[in-house]
PDB file of C-alpha atoms in Angstrom:
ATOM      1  CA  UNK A   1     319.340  19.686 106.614  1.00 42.00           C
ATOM      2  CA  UNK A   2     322.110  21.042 109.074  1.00 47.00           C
ATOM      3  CA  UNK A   3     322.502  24.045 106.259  1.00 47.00           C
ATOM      4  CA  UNK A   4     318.983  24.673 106.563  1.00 44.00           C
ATOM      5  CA  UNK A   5     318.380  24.407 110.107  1.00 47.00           C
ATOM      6  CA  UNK A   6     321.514  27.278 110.192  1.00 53.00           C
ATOM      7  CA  UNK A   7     319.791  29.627 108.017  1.00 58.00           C
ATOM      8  CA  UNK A   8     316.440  29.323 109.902  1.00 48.00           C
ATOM      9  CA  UNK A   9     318.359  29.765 113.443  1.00 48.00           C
ATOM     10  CA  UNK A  10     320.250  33.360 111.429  1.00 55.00           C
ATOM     11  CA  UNK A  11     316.751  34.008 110.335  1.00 52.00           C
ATOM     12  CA  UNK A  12     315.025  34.057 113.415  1.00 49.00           C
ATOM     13  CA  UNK A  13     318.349  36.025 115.061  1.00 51.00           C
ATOM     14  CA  UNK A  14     317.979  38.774 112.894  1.00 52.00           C
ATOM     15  CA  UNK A  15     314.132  39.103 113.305  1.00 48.00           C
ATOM     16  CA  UNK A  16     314.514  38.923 117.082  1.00 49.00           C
ATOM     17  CA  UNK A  17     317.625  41.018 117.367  1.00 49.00           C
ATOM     18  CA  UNK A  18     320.234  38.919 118.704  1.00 46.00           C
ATOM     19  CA  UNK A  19     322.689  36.428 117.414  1.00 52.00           C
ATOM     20  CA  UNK A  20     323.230  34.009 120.658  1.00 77.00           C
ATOM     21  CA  UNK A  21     322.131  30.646 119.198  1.00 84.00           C
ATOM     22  CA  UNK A  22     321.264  29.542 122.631  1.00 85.00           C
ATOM     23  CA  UNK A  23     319.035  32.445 123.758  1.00 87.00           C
ATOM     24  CA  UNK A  24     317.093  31.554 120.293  1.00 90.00           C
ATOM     25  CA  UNK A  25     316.544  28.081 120.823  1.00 92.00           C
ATOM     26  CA  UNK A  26     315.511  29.036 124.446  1.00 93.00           C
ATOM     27  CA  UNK A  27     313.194  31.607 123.429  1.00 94.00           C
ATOM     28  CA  UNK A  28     311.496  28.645 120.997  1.00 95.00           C
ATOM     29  CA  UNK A  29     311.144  26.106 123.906  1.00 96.00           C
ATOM     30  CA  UNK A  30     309.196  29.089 125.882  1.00 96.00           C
ATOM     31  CA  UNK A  31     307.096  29.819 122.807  1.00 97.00           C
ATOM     32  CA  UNK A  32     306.676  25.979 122.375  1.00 97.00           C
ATOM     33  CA  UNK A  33     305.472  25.705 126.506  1.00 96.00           C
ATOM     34  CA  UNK A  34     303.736  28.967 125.773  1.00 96.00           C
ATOM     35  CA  UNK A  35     301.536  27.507 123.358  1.00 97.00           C
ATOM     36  CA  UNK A  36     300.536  23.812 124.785  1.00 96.00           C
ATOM     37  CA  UNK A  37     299.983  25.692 128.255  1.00 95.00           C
ATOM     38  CA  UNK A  38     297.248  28.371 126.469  1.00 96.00           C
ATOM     39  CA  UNK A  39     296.037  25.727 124.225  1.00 96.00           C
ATOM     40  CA  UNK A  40     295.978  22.484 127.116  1.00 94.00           C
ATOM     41  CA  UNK A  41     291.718  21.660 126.863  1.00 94.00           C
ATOM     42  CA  UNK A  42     291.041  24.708 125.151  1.00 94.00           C
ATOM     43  CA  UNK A  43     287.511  23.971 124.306  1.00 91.00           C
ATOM     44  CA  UNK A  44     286.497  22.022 127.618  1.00 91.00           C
ATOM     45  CA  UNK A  45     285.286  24.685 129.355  1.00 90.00           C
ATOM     46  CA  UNK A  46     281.623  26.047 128.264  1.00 93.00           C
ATOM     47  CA  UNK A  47     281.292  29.824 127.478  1.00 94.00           C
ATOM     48  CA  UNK A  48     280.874  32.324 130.473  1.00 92.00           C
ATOM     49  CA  UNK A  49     278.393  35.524 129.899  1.00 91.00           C
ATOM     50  CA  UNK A  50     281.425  37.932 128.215  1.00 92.00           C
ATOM     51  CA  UNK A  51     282.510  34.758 126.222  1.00 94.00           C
ATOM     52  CA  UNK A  52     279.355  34.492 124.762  1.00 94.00           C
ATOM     53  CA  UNK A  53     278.192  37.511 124.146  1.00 94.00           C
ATOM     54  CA  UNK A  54     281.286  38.077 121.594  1.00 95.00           C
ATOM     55  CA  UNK A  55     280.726  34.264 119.982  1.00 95.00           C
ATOM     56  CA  UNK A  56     277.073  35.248 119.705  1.00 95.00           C
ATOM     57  CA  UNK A  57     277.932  38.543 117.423  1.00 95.00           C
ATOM     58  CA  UNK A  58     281.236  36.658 115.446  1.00 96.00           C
ATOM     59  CA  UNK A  59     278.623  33.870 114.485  1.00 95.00           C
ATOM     60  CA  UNK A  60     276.115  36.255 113.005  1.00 95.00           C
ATOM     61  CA  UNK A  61     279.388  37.834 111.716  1.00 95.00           C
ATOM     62  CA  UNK A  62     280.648  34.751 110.048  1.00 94.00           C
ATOM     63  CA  UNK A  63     277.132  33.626 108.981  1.00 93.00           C
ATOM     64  CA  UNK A  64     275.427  36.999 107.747  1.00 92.00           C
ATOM     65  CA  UNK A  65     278.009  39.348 107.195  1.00 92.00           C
ATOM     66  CA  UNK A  66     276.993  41.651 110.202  1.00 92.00           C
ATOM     67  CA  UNK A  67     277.885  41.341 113.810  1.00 93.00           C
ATOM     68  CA  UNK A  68     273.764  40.964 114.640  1.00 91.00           C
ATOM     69  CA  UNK A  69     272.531  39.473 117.857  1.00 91.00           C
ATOM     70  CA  UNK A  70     268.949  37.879 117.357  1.00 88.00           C
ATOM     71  CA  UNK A  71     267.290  40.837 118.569  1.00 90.00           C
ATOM     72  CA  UNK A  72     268.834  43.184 116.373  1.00 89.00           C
ATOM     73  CA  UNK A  73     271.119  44.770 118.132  1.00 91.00           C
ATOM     74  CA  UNK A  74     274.518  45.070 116.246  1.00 91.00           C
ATOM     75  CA  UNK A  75     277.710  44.771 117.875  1.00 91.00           C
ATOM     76  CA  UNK A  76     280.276  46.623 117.011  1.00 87.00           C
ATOM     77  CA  UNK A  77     282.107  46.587 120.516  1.00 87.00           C
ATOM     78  CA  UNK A  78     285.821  45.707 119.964  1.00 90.00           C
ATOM     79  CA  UNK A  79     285.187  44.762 115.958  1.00 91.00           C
ATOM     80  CA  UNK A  80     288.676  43.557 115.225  1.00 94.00           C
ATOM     81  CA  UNK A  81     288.061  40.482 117.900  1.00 96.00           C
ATOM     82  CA  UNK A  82     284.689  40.231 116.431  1.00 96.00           C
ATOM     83  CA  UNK A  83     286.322  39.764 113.482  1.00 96.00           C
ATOM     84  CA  UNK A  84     289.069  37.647 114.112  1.00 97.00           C
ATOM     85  CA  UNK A  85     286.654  34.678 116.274  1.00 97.00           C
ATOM     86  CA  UNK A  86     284.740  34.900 112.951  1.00 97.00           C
ATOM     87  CA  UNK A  87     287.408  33.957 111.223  1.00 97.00           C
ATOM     88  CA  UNK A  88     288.125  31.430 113.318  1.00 97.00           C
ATOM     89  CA  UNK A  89     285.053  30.014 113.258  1.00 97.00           C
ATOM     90  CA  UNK A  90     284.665  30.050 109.648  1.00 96.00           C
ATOM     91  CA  UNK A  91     287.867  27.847 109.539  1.00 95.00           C
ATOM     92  CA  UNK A  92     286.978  25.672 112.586  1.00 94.00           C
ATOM     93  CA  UNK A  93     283.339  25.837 112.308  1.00 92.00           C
ATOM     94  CA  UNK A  94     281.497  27.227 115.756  1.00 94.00           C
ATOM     95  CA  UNK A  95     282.362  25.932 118.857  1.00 95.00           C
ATOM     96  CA  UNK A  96     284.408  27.219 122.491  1.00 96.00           C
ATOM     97  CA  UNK A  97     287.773  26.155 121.004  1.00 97.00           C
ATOM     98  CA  UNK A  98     288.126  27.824 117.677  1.00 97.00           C
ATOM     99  CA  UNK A  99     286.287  31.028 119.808  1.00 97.00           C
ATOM    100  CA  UNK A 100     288.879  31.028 122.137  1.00 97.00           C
ATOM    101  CA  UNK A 101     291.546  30.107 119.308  1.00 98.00           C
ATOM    102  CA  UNK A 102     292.340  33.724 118.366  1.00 97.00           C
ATOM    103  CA  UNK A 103     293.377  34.682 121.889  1.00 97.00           C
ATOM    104  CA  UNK A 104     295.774  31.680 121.824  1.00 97.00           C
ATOM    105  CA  UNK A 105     297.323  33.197 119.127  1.00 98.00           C
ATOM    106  CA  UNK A 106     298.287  36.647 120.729  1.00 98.00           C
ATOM    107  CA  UNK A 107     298.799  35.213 123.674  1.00 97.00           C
ATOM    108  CA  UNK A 108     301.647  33.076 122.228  1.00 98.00           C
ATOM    109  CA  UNK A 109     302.932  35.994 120.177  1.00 98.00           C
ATOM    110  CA  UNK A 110     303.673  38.106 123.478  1.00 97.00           C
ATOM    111  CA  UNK A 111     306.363  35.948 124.317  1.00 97.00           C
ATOM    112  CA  UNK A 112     308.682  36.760 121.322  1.00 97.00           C
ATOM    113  CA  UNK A 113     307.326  40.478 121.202  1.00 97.00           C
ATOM    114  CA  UNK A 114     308.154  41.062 125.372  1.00 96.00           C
ATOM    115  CA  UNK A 115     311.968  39.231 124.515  1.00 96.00           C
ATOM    116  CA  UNK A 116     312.553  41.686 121.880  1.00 95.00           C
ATOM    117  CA  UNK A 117     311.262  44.418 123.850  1.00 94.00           C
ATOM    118  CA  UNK A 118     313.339  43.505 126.836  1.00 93.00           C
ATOM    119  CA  UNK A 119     316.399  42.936 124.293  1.00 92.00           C
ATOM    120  CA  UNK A 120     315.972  46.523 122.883  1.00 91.00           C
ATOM    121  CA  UNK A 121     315.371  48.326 125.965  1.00 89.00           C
ATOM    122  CA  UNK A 122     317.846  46.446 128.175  1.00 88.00           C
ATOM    123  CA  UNK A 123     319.676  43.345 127.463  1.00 89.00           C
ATOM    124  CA  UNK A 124     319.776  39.377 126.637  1.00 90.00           C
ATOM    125  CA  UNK A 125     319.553  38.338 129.902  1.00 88.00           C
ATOM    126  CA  UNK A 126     316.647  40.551 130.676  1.00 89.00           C
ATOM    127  CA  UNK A 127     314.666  39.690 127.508  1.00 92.00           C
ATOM    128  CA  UNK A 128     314.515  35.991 128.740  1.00 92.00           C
ATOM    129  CA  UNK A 129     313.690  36.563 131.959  1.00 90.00           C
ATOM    130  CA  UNK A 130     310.681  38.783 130.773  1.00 92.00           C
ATOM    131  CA  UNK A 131     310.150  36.491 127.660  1.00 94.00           C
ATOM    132  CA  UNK A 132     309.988  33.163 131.204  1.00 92.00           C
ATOM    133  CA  UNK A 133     307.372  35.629 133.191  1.00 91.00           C
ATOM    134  CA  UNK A 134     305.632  36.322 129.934  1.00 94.00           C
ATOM    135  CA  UNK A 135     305.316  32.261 129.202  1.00 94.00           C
ATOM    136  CA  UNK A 136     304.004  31.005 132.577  1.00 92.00           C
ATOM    137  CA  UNK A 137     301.850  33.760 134.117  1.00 89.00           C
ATOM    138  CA  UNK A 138     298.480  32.479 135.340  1.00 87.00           C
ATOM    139  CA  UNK A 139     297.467  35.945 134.199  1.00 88.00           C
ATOM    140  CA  UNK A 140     298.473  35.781 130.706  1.00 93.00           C
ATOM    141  CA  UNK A 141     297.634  31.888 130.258  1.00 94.00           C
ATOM    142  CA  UNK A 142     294.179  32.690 131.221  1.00 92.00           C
ATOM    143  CA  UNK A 143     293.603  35.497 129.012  1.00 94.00           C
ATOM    144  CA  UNK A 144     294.640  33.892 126.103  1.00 96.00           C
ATOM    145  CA  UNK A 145     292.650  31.198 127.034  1.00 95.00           C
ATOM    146  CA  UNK A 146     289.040  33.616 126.545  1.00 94.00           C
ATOM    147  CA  UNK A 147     286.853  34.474 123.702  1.00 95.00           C
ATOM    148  CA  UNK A 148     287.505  37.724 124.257  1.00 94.00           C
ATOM    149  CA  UNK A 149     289.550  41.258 123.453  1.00 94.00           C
ATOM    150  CA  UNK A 150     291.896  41.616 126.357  1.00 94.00           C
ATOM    151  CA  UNK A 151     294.788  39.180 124.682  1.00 96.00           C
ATOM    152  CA  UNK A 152     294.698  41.136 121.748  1.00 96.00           C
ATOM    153  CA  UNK A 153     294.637  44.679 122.679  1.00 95.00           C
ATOM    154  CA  UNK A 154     298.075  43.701 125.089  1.00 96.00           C
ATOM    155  CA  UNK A 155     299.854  42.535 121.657  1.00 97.00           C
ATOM    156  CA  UNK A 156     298.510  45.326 119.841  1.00 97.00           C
ATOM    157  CA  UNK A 157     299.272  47.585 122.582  1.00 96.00           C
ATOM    158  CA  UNK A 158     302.815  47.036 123.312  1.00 96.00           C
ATOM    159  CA  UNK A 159     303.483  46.746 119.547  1.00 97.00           C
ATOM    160  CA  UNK A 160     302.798  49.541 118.892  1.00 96.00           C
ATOM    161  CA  UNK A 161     304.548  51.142 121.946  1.00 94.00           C
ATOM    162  CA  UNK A 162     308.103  49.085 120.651  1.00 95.00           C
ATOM    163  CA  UNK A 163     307.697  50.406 116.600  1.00 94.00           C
ATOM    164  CA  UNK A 164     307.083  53.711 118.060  1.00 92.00           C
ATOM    165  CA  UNK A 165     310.017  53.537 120.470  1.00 91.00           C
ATOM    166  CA  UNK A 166     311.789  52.383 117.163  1.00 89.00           C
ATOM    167  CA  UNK A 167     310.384  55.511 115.394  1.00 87.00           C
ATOM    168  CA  UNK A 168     311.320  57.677 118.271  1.00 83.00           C
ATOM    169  CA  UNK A 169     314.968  56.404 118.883  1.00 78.00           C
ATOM    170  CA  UNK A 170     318.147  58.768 117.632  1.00 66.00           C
ATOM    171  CA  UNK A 171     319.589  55.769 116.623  1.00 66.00           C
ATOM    172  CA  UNK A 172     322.160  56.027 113.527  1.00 63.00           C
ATOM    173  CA  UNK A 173     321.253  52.830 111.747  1.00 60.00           C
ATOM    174  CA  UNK A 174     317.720  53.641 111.968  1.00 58.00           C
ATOM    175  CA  UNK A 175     318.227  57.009 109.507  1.00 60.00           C
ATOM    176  CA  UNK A 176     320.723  55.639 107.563  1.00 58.00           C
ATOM    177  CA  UNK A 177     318.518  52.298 106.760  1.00 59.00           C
ATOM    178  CA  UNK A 178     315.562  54.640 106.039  1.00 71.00           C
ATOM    179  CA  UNK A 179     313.243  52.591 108.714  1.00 80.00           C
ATOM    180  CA  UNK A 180     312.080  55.373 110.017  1.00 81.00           C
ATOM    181  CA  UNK A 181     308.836  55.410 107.892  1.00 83.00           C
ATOM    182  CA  UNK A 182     308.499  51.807 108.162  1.00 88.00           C
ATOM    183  CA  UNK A 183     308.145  51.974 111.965  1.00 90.00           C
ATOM    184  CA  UNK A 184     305.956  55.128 111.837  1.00 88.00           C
ATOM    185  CA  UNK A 185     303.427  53.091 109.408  1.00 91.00           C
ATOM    186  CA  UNK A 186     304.117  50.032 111.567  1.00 94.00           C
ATOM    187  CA  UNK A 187     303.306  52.197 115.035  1.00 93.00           C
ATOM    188  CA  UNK A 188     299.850  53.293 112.512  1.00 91.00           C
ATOM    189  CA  UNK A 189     298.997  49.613 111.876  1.00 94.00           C
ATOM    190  CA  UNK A 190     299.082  48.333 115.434  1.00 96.00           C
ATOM    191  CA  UNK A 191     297.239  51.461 116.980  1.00 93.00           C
ATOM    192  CA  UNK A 192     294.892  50.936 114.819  1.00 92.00           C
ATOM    193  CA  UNK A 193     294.636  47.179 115.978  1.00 95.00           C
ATOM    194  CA  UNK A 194     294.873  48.085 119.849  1.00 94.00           C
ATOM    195  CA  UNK A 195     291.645  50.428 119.358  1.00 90.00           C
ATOM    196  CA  UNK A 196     289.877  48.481 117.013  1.00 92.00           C
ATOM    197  CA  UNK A 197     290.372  45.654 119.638  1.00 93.00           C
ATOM    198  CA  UNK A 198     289.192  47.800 122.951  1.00 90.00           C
ATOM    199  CA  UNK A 199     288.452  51.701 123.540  1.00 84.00           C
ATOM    200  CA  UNK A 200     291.587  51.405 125.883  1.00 85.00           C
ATOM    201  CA  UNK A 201     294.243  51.734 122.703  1.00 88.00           C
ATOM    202  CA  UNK A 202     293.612  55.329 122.898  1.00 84.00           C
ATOM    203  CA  UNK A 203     295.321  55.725 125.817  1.00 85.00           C
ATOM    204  CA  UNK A 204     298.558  55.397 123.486  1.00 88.00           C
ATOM    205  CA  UNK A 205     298.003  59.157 121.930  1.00 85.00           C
ATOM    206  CA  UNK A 206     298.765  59.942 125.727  1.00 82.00           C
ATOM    207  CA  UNK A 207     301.776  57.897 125.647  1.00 85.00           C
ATOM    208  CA  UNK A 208     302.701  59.047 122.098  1.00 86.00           C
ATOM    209  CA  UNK A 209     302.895  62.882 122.317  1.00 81.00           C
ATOM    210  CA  UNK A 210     304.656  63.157 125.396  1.00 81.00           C
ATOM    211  CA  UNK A 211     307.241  60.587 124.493  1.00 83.00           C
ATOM    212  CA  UNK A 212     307.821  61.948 121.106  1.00 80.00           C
ATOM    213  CA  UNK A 213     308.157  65.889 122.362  1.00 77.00           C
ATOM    214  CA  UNK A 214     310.312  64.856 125.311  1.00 77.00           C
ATOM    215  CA  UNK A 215     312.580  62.441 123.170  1.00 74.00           C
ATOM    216  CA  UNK A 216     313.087  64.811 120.869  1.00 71.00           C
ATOM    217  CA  UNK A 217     313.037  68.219 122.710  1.00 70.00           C
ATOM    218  CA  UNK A 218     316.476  68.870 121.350  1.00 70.00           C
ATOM    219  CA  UNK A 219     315.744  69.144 117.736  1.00 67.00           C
ATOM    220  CA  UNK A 220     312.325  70.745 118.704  1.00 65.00           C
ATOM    221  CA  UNK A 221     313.961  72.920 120.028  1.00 65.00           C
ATOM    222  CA  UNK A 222     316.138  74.148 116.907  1.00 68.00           C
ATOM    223  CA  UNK A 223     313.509  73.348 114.062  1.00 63.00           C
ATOM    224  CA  UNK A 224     310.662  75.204 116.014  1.00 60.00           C
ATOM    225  CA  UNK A 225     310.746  78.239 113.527  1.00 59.00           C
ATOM    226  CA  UNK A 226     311.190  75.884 110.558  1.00 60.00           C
ATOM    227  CA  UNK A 227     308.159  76.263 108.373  1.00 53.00           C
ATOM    228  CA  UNK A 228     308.496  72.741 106.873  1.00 57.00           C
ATOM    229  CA  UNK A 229     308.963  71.175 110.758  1.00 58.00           C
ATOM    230  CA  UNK A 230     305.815  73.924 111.467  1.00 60.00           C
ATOM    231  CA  UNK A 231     303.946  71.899 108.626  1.00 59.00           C
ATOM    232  CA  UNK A 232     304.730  68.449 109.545  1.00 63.00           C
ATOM    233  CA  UNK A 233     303.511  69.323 112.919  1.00 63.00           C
ATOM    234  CA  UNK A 234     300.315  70.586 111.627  1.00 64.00           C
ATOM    235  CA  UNK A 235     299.990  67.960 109.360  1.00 63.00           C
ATOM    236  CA  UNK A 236     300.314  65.555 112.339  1.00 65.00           C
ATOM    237  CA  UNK A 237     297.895  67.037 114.116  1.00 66.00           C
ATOM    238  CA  UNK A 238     295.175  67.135 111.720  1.00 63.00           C
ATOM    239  CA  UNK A 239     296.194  63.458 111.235  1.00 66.00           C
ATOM    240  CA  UNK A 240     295.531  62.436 114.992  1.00 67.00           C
ATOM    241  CA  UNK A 241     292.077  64.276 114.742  1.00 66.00           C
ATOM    242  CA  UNK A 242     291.512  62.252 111.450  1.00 63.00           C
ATOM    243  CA  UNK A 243     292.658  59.601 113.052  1.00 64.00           C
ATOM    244  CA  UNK A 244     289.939  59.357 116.249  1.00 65.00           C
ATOM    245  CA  UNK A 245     286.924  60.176 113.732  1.00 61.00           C
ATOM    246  CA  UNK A 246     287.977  57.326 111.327  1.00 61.00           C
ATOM    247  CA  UNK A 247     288.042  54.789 114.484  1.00 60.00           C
ATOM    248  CA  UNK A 248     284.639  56.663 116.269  1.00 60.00           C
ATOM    249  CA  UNK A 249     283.682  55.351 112.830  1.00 57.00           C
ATOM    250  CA  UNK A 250     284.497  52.418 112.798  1.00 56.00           C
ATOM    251  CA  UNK A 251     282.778  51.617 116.354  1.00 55.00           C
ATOM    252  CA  UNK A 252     285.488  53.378 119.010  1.00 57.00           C
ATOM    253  CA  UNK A 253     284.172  56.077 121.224  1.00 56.00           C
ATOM    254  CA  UNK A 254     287.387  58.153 122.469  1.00 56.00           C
ATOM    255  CA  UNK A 255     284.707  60.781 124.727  1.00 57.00           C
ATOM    256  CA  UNK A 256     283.068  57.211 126.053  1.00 58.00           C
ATOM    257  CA  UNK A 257     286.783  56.197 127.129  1.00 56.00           C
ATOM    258  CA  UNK A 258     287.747  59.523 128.997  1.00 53.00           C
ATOM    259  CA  UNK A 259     284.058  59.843 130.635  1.00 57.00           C
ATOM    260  CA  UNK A 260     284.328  56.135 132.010  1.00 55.00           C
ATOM    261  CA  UNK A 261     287.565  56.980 133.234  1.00 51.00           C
ATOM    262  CA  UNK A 262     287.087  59.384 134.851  1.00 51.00           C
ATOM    263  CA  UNK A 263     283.401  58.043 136.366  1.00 57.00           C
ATOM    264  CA  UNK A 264     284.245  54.472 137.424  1.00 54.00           C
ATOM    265  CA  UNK A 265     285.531  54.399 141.271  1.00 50.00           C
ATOM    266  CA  UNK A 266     287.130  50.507 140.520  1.00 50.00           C
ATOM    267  CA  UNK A 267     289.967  53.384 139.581  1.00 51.00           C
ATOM    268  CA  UNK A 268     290.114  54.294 142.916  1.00 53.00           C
ATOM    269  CA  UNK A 269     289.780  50.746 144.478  1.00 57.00           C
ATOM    270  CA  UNK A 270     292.693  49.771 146.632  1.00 57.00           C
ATOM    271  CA  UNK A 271     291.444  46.446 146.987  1.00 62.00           C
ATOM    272  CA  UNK A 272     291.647  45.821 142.882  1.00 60.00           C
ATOM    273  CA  UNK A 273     295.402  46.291 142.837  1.00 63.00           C
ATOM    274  CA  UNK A 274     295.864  44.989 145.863  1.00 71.00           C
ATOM    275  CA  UNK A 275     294.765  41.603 144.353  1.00 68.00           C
ATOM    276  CA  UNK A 276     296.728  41.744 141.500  1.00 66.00           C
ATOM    277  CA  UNK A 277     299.837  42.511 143.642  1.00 70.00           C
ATOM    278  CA  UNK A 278     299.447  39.684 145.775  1.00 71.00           C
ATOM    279  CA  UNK A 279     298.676  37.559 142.509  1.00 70.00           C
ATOM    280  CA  UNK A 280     302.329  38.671 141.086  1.00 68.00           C
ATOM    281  CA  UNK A 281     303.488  37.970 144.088  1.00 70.00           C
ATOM    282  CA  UNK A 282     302.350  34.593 144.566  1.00 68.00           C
ATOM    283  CA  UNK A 283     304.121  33.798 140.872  1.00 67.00           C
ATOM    284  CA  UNK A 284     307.519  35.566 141.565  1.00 67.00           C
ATOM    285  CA  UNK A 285     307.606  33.449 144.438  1.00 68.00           C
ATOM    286  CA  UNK A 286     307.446  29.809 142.166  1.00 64.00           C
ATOM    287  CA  UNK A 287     310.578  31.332 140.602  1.00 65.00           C
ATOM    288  CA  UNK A 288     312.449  32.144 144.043  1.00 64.00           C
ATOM    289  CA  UNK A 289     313.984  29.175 144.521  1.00 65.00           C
ATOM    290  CA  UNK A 290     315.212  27.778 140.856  1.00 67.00           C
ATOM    291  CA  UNK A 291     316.533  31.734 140.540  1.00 62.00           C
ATOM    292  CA  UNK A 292     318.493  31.143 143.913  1.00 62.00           C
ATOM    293  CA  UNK A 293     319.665  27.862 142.331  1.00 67.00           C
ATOM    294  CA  UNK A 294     320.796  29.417 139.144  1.00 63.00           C
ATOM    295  CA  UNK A 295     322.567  32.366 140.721  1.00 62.00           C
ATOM    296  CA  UNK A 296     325.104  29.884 142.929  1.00 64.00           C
ATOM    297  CA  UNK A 297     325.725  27.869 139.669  1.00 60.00           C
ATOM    298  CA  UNK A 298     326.136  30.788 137.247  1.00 57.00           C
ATOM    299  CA  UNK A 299     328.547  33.075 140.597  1.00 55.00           C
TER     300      UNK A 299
END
């Protein structure tokens, strides 16, 4: 048993990066709390309007094949959710906790994905503080406690941003391993998901090409009159545009997304992040004290 409990601990080091046993079983107990706190009651509350707009179009989903509301009207708003509640309710039959269940799931799986993001980008320490926030914000536990997109897209989001970073990075081990690829069709994968779950994920292209040309302005910069780094360039291009028909296809609108951005004054609206400040704010300050605590002991 001891053998076995070894191998899953070296296991879950080498999927998460690291190799301090401690900082493993830690980042299991937050997953653990993660979980009961998103899951506490799940179906007690009744659906709000949102919530049942997208339980309305899963069950027709799950039922008829086609996201259908009575009147006809097919929704194909933010499919991959659609999708996934349908699933869900297929397996839990129809009711607010298997509608919510989905979100639960995501929500969970952002504590592990924001350690090894914090791990890659900066270090252990940083990763569990990150990984702590991740596990008890009100902002997250709520989210992942609704039948709807929002959960989903911010896993498929900064997925995607970390397997591109990974694509991205001049990192030795990457080129020798041959991951390259792997993280490329990995980055694919998950922008696919962050669209498919809200009209946002395109904002990543805007993320993407900028990152990409500045991280690698260097070798740009010599290959620029190569005609096979000309034709992978090309190729890429013609990829992206492929890309944003395939998902205006499949229900996205990428001209919707830049008009409403540029339309909607909540944009502009102070008072929106002012309320989210003060709501970060208020949960920083829960971990003031304990911090202050653990600073003496660990100094």
């Amino acid at each position: 048993m001891r053998y076995i409990s070894g191998n899953a601990l070296r296991c879950a080091a080498k999927i998460i990066g690291k190799t301090d046993t401690t900082s493993i079983l830690f980042l299991l107990f937050l997953v653990i709390c993660g979980f009961l706190l998103r899951i506490y009651h799940l179906g007690a509350p009744s659906f709000w309007l949102d919530e049942a707009i997208t339980a309305n179009a899963a069950a027709a989903l799950a039922a008829h094949g086609t996201p259908a509301f009575p009147s006809g009207f097919i929704y194909i708003r933010s499919i991959l959710n659609t999708f996934f509640i349908a699933l869900s309710f297929m397996i839990f039959d129809v009711s607010e906790f298997s509608a919510r269940f989905p979100s639960v799931i995501f929500g969970t799986l952002m504590i592990p994905l924001v350690y090894r993001m914090g791990a890659r980008l900066g270090n252990r320490k940083i990763a569990l503080i990150a990984a702590l926030f991740t596990t008890f914000s009100v902002i997250e536990i709520a989210w992942s406690r609704q039948a709807r997109m929002y959960q989903q897209l911010q896993f498929f989001y900064l997925a995607s941003i970390y397997f591109f970073y990974e694509f991205s990075s001049n990192d030795p081990a990457i080129n020798i391993k041959n991951r390259r690829y792997l993280y490329l069709l990995l980055t694919i994968l998950f922008f696919i998901g962050a669209v498919l779950s809200h009209e946002f994920g395109y904002v990543l292209i805007l993320v993407f090409i900028p990152y990409f040309l500045i991280a690698n302005f260097d070798v740009i910069k010599k290959r620029w009159k190569d005609y096979i780094a000309v034709k992978y360039f090309i190729g890429l291009v013609f990829f992206i545009l492929f890309l944003v028909l395939f998902l205006k296809f499949m229900g996205s609108d990428f001209p919707h997304v830049i008009s409403y951005v540029y339309e909607n004054i909540w944009l502009q609206d102070d008072g929106y992040f002012e309320a989210y400040l003060k709501n970060l704010t208020a949960e920083f300050s829960v971990f003031f004290l304990p911090g202050n605590i653990w600073s003496a002991v660990v100094h």
